Amino acid sequence: MTARLHPLTFVVGAVRELLALLAAGATGLLVGGLSTAFYFTLVGLAFGLVFHVANWATFTYVLHEDRIEFRRALVGRSVKSIPRDRIRGVDITASLPHRLLGLAVVSIDAGADGGEGELNAVSLGEAERLRGVLLARDAPVPPRRTLGRMRRRWYLYAPLSGAYLLTPFALAGSLLGTVYNLGDDLGLITRERVETLGHDVVGLPTAVVLALVILTLIAMPVMSVIVFTLFNWDFTVHERDGSVVAERGLVTRRSVSLERRRLRGVELADNPFERAAGVTRLGALITGLGDAAQRGRLLPAAPRAAAEALAARVVGNLPGPLTAHPPAALLARR
């Protein structure tokens, strides 16, 4: 049966485009008044709204017994077919606008041979139905059960990861870049002003410099915990429809399904800081999964005992301690 995306789908894209164009239009209005650029902004807004509506009206998908098809007819006609037996995973993602409208994005991963497909967006009920149907197999389906859930106090492990610890610098760099580009476009940034600012920064008192350094050192772990919490809020792993499903996220909620029949094992990974604190990260080793490092994550940070307990529930009993290489291996040629 031929189906369309949810009627509110174009609203999400239109709202995002509306905010961007209104910001550009407001800036142009403040700088140049009712100039040609402002009118072009209004034309761009109207064109964007028409495009989103037309894209929704000309996209359909059909679920067959052996495949799912995506059909587009906006300019040229195209039909993309993904065999159901090649589907490796079905992910469900819902950003804040999608969640407010009761929508979700369904991403289908069929490996290198089958390709990928995306439905942006359908209702939450339809998303869950599609995941169940596309991942359904002939084998008996065990009942849903929770395998593990991340505890709130584990969010404090975020500073042990270098990626999250450097978050303040990434945010500051992005903010400064945006401010500089905006100021340059408005003619507020000149070479003389940059040189003056540089001299002022160099001439700051030592106490002020020390205060800024201390604030940065405090902000690094605090911001890492905040970002870690946003990405991994209520991280839950459960078993459903023959798959291991990992759900996480505060603003954008993401659900990743990992088929058990493709699960080959698990990986426990840590860095020196995490190892000293007895913390490890748990990931799934699964065949044919794109971006396996992120999508195969089962626990972002947890005490080693909790990670090993979850690993045992996912793949069974873990083997004993690893055996180290003999000292002679240090001098062996590779």
CSV table of C-alpha atoms in Angstrom, one decimal:
chain,number,residue,atom,x,y,z
A,1,MET,CA,0.0,0.0,0.0
A,2,THR,CA,1.4,3.4,-1.0
A,3,ALA,CA,1.9,5.8,1.9
A,4,ARG,CA,3.0,9.4,2.4
A,5,LEU,CA,5.0,11.1,5.0
A,6,HIS,CA,3.1,12.8,7.8
A,7,PRO,CA,1.3,16.0,6.7
A,8,LEU,CA,3.1,18.0,9.3
A,9,THR,CA,6.5,16.9,7.9
A,10,PHE,CA,6.9,20.0,5.8
A,11,VAL,CA,6.1,22.2,8.8
A,12,VAL,CA,9.4,21.2,10.5
A,13,GLY,CA,11.5,22.1,7.5
A,14,ALA,CA,9.5,25.2,6.8
A,15,VAL,CA,9.9,26.5,10.4
A,16,ARG,CA,13.6,26.0,10.4
A,17,GLU,CA,13.9,27.8,7.1
A,18,LEU,CA,11.6,30.5,8.3
A,19,LEU,CA,13.7,31.2,11.4
A,20,ALA,CA,16.9,31.4,9.3
A,21,LEU,CA,15.4,33.7,6.7
A,22,LEU,CA,13.7,35.9,9.2
A,23,ALA,CA,17.0,36.4,11.0
A,24,ALA,CA,18.7,37.3,7.7
A,25,GLY,CA,15.8,39.6,6.8
A,26,ALA,CA,15.8,41.3,10.1
A,27,THR,CA,19.6,41.9,9.8
A,28,GLY,CA,19.1,43.3,6.3
A,29,LEU,CA,16.3,45.5,7.5
A,30,LEU,CA,18.3,47.0,10.3
A,31,VAL,CA,21.3,47.6,8.2
A,32,GLY,CA,19.8,48.7,4.8
A,33,GLY,CA,16.1,49.2,5.5
A,34,LEU,CA,13.7,48.0,2.8
A,35,SER,CA,16.5,47.1,0.4
A,36,THR,CA,16.5,44.7,-2.4
A,37,ALA,CA,18.2,42.1,-0.2
A,38,PHE,CA,15.2,42.2,2.2
A,39,TYR,CA,12.7,41.6,-0.6
A,40,PHE,CA,14.9,38.7,-1.9
A,41,THR,CA,14.6,37.2,1.6
A,42,LEU,CA,10.8,37.3,1.4
A,43,VAL,CA,10.9,35.6,-2.0
A,44,GLY,CA,13.3,33.0,-0.6
A,45,LEU,CA,10.9,32.3,2.3
A,46,ALA,CA,8.0,31.9,-0.1
A,47,PHE,CA,10.0,29.6,-2.4
A,48,GLY,CA,11.1,27.5,0.6
A,49,LEU,CA,7.6,27.0,1.8
A,50,VAL,CA,6.4,25.9,-1.7
A,51,PHE,CA,9.4,23.5,-2.0
A,52,HIS,CA,8.7,21.8,1.3
A,53,VAL,CA,5.0,21.3,0.4
A,54,ALA,CA,5.9,20.0,-3.1
A,55,ASN,CA,8.5,17.7,-1.7
A,56,TRP,CA,6.0,16.2,0.7
A,57,ALA,CA,3.3,15.8,-2.0
A,58,THR,CA,5.6,14.1,-4.4
A,59,PHE,CA,7.3,11.6,-2.1
A,60,THR,CA,5.8,8.2,-1.3
A,61,TYR,CA,6.9,4.9,0.1
A,62,VAL,CA,5.6,1.4,-0.4
A,63,LEU,CA,6.2,-1.6,1.9
A,64,HIS,CA,6.2,-4.9,0.1
A,65,GLU,CA,6.7,-8.4,1.5
A,66,ASP,CA,10.3,-8.5,0.3
A,67,ARG,CA,11.3,-4.9,0.0
A,68,ILE,CA,10.6,-1.2,0.8
A,69,GLU,CA,10.5,1.3,-2.0
A,70,PHE,CA,11.0,5.1,-1.9
A,71,ARG,CA,9.4,7.0,-4.8
A,72,ARG,CA,10.2,10.6,-5.7
A,73,ALA,CA,8.7,12.7,-8.5
A,74,LEU,CA,9.5,16.3,-7.7
A,75,VAL,CA,11.5,17.0,-10.8
A,76,GLY,CA,12.6,13.6,-12.2
A,77,ARG,CA,11.1,10.3,-11.2
A,78,SER,CA,13.1,7.9,-9.1
A,79,VAL,CA,12.4,4.7,-7.3
A,80,LYS,CA,14.8,3.3,-4.7
A,81,SER,CA,14.3,-0.2,-3.5
A,82,ILE,CA,15.8,-1.8,-0.4
A,83,PRO,CA,15.5,-5.6,0.1
A,84,ARG,CA,14.2,-6.4,3.5
A,85,ASP,CA,16.6,-9.3,4.0
A,86,ARG,CA,19.5,-6.9,3.7
A,87,ILE,CA,18.3,-4.4,6.3
A,88,ARG,CA,20.9,-4.3,9.1
A,89,GLY,CA,19.2,-1.7,11.4
A,90,VAL,CA,16.4,0.7,11.7
A,91,ASP,CA,17.0,3.9,13.7
A,92,ILE,CA,14.4,6.2,15.0
A,93,THR,CA,15.4,9.8,15.7
A,94,ALA,CA,13.2,12.6,17.1
A,95,SER,CA,14.5,16.2,17.4
A,96,LEU,CA,12.7,18.7,19.6
A,97,PRO,CA,10.5,20.0,16.8
A,98,HIS,CA,9.6,16.4,15.8
A,99,ARG,CA,8.8,15.4,19.4
A,100,LEU,CA,6.5,18.5,19.8
A,101,LEU,CA,4.6,17.4,16.7
A,102,GLY,CA,4.6,13.7,17.6
A,103,LEU,CA,6.9,12.8,14.6
A,104,ALA,CA,10.1,10.8,14.1
A,105,VAL,CA,12.7,10.2,11.4
A,106,VAL,CA,13.2,6.6,10.4
A,107,SER,CA,16.6,5.7,9.0
A,108,ILE,CA,17.1,2.4,7.3
A,109,ASP,CA,20.6,0.9,7.0
A,110,ALA,CA,21.0,-2.0,4.6
A,111,GLY,CA,24.8,-2.1,4.4
A,112,ALA,CA,27.1,-1.4,1.5
A,113,ASP,CA,25.1,-3.5,-1.0
A,114,GLY,CA,21.5,-2.4,0.0
A,115,GLY,CA,22.2,1.3,0.6
A,116,GLU,CA,20.3,3.6,3.0
A,117,GLY,CA,16.9,5.1,3.1
A,118,GLU,CA,15.2,7.8,5.3
A,119,LEU,CA,11.7,8.8,6.0
A,120,ASN,CA,11.6,12.3,7.3
A,121,ALA,CA,9.1,12.2,9.0
A,122,VAL,CA,6.3,9.9,10.1
A,123,SER,CA,4.2,9.6,13.2
A,124,LEU,CA,5.8,7.9,16.2
A,125,GLY,CA,3.3,5.0,15.9
A,126,GLU,CA,4.2,4.5,12.2
A,127,ALA,CA,7.9,4.6,13.0
A,128,GLU,CA,7.6,1.9,15.6
A,129,ARG,CA,5.4,-0.2,13.3
A,130,LEU,CA,7.9,0.1,10.4
A,131,ARG,CA,10.8,-0.9,12.7
A,132,GLY,CA,8.9,-4.0,13.9
A,133,VAL,CA,7.9,-5.0,10.3
A,134,LEU,CA,11.3,-4.3,8.7
A,135,LEU,CA,13.3,-6.2,11.3
A,136,ALA,CA,10.8,-9.0,11.7
A,137,ARG,CA,12.2,-12.5,11.1
A,138,ASP,CA,10.8,-16.0,11.0
A,139,ALA,CA,12.3,-17.0,14.3
A,140,PRO,CA,10.2,-16.6,17.5
A,141,VAL,CA,10.4,-13.1,19.0
A,142,PRO,CA,11.2,-12.9,22.7
A,143,PRO,CA,9.2,-10.5,24.9
A,144,ARG,CA,10.5,-7.0,25.5
A,145,ARG,CA,12.8,-6.8,28.6
A,146,THR,CA,15.1,-4.1,29.9
A,147,LEU,CA,18.8,-5.1,29.8
A,148,GLY,CA,20.3,-2.0,31.4
A,149,ARG,CA,19.9,1.7,32.1
A,150,MET,CA,22.5,4.4,32.8
A,151,ARG,CA,22.4,5.9,36.3
A,152,ARG,CA,22.4,9.7,36.8
A,153,ARG,CA,25.6,9.7,38.8
A,154,TRP,CA,27.5,8.2,35.9
A,155,TYR,CA,27.1,11.5,34.0
A,156,LEU,CA,29.9,12.8,36.2
A,157,TYR,CA,32.3,10.5,34.4
A,158,ALA,CA,32.1,12.8,31.3
A,159,PRO,CA,35.3,14.8,32.2
A,160,LEU,CA,37.3,11.5,32.0
A,161,SER,CA,36.7,11.6,28.2
A,162,GLY,CA,38.9,14.0,26.2
A,163,ALA,CA,36.2,14.6,23.6
A,164,TYR,CA,33.7,15.9,26.1
A,165,LEU,CA,36.4,17.7,28.1
A,166,LEU,CA,37.3,19.9,25.1
A,167,THR,CA,33.7,20.9,24.5
A,168,PRO,CA,34.0,24.5,25.9
A,169,PHE,CA,36.8,25.2,23.4
A,170,ALA,CA,34.7,23.9,20.5
A,171,LEU,CA,31.7,26.0,21.7
A,172,ALA,CA,33.8,29.1,22.2
A,173,GLY,CA,35.4,28.7,18.8
A,174,SER,CA,32.0,28.3,17.1
A,175,LEU,CA,30.6,31.3,18.9
A,176,LEU,CA,33.6,33.5,18.1
A,177,GLY,CA,33.5,32.4,14.5
A,178,THR,CA,29.8,33.3,14.2
A,179,VAL,CA,30.2,36.7,15.9
A,180,TYR,CA,33.2,37.5,13.7
A,181,ASN,CA,31.4,36.6,10.5
A,182,LEU,CA,28.3,38.5,11.5
A,183,GLY,CA,30.4,41.6,12.5
A,184,ASP,CA,32.4,41.4,9.3
A,185,ASP,CA,29.2,41.3,7.2
A,186,LEU,CA,27.8,44.3,9.0
A,187,GLY,CA,31.0,46.3,8.8
A,188,LEU,CA,31.5,46.3,12.5
A,189,ILE,CA,34.9,44.6,12.4
A,190,THR,CA,37.8,46.5,11.0
A,191,ARG,CA,41.6,46.0,11.1
A,192,GLU,CA,42.0,48.9,13.5
A,193,ARG,CA,39.5,47.5,15.9
A,194,VAL,CA,41.0,44.1,15.9
A,195,GLU,CA,44.5,45.5,16.6
A,196,THR,CA,43.1,47.6,19.4
A,197,LEU,CA,41.4,44.6,20.9
A,198,GLY,CA,44.6,42.6,20.7
A,199,HIS,CA,46.5,45.3,22.5
A,200,ASP,CA,43.8,45.4,25.2
A,201,VAL,CA,44.0,41.7,25.7
A,202,VAL,CA,47.8,41.7,25.9
A,203,GLY,CA,47.6,44.5,28.5
A,204,LEU,CA,45.3,42.7,30.9
A,205,PRO,CA,46.4,42.6,34.5
A,206,THR,CA,47.9,39.3,35.7
A,207,ALA,CA,45.0,38.8,38.2
A,208,VAL,CA,42.5,39.0,35.4
A,209,VAL,CA,44.4,36.5,33.2
A,210,LEU,CA,44.6,34.1,36.2
A,211,ALA,CA,40.8,34.5,36.8
A,212,LEU,CA,40.1,33.7,33.2
A,213,VAL,CA,42.3,30.6,33.3
A,214,ILE,CA,40.6,29.4,36.5
A,215,LEU,CA,37.1,30.0,35.0
A,216,THR,CA,38.2,28.0,31.9
A,217,LEU,CA,39.4,25.1,34.1
A,218,ILE,CA,36.1,25.1,35.9
A,219,ALA,CA,34.1,25.4,32.8
A,220,MET,CA,35.7,22.4,31.1
A,221,PRO,CA,34.4,19.7,33.4
A,222,VAL,CA,31.1,21.4,33.9
A,223,MET,CA,30.4,21.8,30.2
A,224,SER,CA,31.5,18.3,29.5
A,225,VAL,CA,28.9,17.0,32.0
A,226,ILE,CA,26.2,19.2,30.5
A,227,VAL,CA,26.9,18.0,26.9
A,228,PHE,CA,27.3,14.4,27.9
A,229,THR,CA,23.9,14.6,29.7
A,230,LEU,CA,22.3,16.1,26.6
A,231,PHE,CA,23.5,13.3,24.3
A,232,ASN,CA,23.1,10.4,26.7
A,233,TRP,CA,20.1,11.3,28.9
A,234,ASP,CA,18.2,8.3,30.1
A,235,PHE,CA,20.4,5.9,28.2
A,236,THR,CA,18.5,2.7,28.1
A,237,VAL,CA,19.2,-0.7,26.5
A,238,HIS,CA,16.4,-3.2,26.1
A,239,GLU,CA,15.6,-6.2,24.0
A,240,ARG,CA,12.6,-6.1,21.6
A,241,ASP,CA,11.5,-7.9,18.5
A,242,GLY,CA,14.7,-9.9,18.3
A,243,SER,CA,16.9,-6.8,18.5
A,244,VAL,CA,19.0,-5.0,21.1
A,245,VAL,CA,17.7,-1.4,21.2
A,246,ALA,CA,19.7,1.5,22.7
A,247,GLU,CA,17.8,4.7,23.3
A,248,ARG,CA,19.3,8.0,24.5
A,249,GLY,CA,19.1,11.8,24.3
A,250,LEU,CA,17.4,14.7,26.1
A,251,VAL,CA,16.6,17.2,23.3
A,252,THR,CA,16.9,14.8,20.4
A,253,ARG,CA,15.9,11.3,21.3
A,254,ARG,CA,17.5,8.5,19.3
A,255,SER,CA,16.7,4.8,19.2
A,256,VAL,CA,19.1,2.4,17.5
A,257,SER,CA,18.2,-1.2,16.8
A,258,LEU,CA,20.9,-3.9,16.6
A,259,GLU,CA,19.8,-7.3,15.3
A,260,ARG,CA,20.9,-10.2,17.6
A,261,ARG,CA,21.6,-12.5,14.6
A,262,ARG,CA,24.3,-10.0,13.4
A,263,LEU,CA,25.8,-9.4,16.9
A,264,ARG,CA,29.3,-10.9,17.0
A,265,GLY,CA,30.4,-9.7,20.4
A,266,VAL,CA,31.1,-6.7,22.5
A,267,GLU,CA,34.0,-4.3,23.1
A,268,LEU,CA,35.1,-2.8,26.4
A,269,ALA,CA,37.2,0.4,25.8
A,270,ASP,CA,38.7,3.0,28.1
A,271,ASN,CA,41.5,5.5,28.3
A,272,PRO,CA,44.1,5.9,31.1
A,273,PHE,CA,41.9,8.3,33.1
A,274,GLU,CA,38.8,6.1,32.8
A,275,ARG,CA,40.9,3.0,33.6
A,276,ALA,CA,42.3,4.6,36.8
A,277,ALA,CA,38.7,5.4,37.9
A,278,GLY,CA,37.4,1.9,37.1
A,279,VAL,CA,35.2,3.3,34.2
A,280,THR,CA,34.8,1.7,30.8
A,281,ARG,CA,32.7,2.2,27.6
A,282,LEU,CA,30.7,-0.7,26.1
A,283,GLY,CA,30.1,-1.1,22.4
A,284,ALA,CA,28.6,-3.8,20.2
A,285,LEU,CA,30.5,-5.7,17.5
A,286,ILE,CA,28.0,-6.1,14.7
A,287,THR,CA,28.4,-7.0,11.1
A,288,GLY,CA,27.2,-4.7,8.3
A,289,LEU,CA,26.4,-1.7,10.4
A,290,GLY,CA,27.4,1.8,9.2
A,291,ASP,CA,29.0,4.1,11.7
A,292,ALA,CA,29.3,1.2,14.1
A,293,ALA,CA,31.4,3.2,16.6
A,294,GLN,CA,28.5,5.5,17.4
A,295,ARG,CA,25.4,3.4,16.5
A,296,GLY,CA,26.8,0.3,18.3
A,297,ARG,CA,27.2,2.1,21.6
A,298,LEU,CA,25.7,0.2,24.5
A,299,LEU,CA,27.0,2.3,27.4
A,300,PRO,CA,29.0,5.6,27.0
A,301,ALA,CA,30.6,5.4,30.5
A,302,ALA,CA,29.9,3.2,33.4
A,303,PRO,CA,31.7,1.3,36.2
A,304,ARG,CA,33.4,-1.7,34.8
A,305,ALA,CA,31.3,-4.1,36.8
A,306,ALA,CA,28.1,-2.6,35.4
A,307,ALA,CA,29.4,-2.7,31.9
A,308,GLU,CA,30.4,-6.3,32.2
A,309,ALA,CA,27.1,-7.2,33.6
A,310,LEU,CA,25.3,-5.6,30.7
A,311,ALA,CA,27.7,-7.3,28.3
A,312,ALA,CA,26.8,-10.7,29.8
A,313,ARG,CA,23.1,-10.0,29.3
A,314,VAL,CA,23.7,-9.1,25.7
A,315,VAL,CA,26.1,-11.8,24.5
A,316,GLY,CA,26.2,-14.3,27.4
A,317,ASN,CA,29.0,-15.1,29.8
A,318,LEU,CA,32.2,-13.2,29.2
A,319,PRO,CA,35.5,-15.0,28.9
A,320,GLY,CA,38.0,-14.9,31.7
A,321,PRO,CA,40.8,-12.4,32.1
A,322,LEU,CA,42.9,-11.8,29.0
A,323,THR,CA,46.4,-13.3,28.9
A,324,ALA,CA,49.2,-10.9,28.3
A,325,HIS,CA,51.9,-11.4,25.6
A,326,PRO,CA,55.2,-12.8,26.9
A,327,PRO,CA,58.1,-10.4,27.4
A,328,ALA,CA,59.8,-11.8,24.3
A,329,ALA,CA,57.0,-10.4,22.2
A,330,LEU,CA,58.3,-6.9,22.8
A,331,LEU,CA,61.4,-7.7,20.7
A,332,ALA,CA,59.6,-9.7,18.0
A,333,ARG,CA,59.5,-8.3,14.5
A,334,ARG,CA,56.0,-7.5,13.1
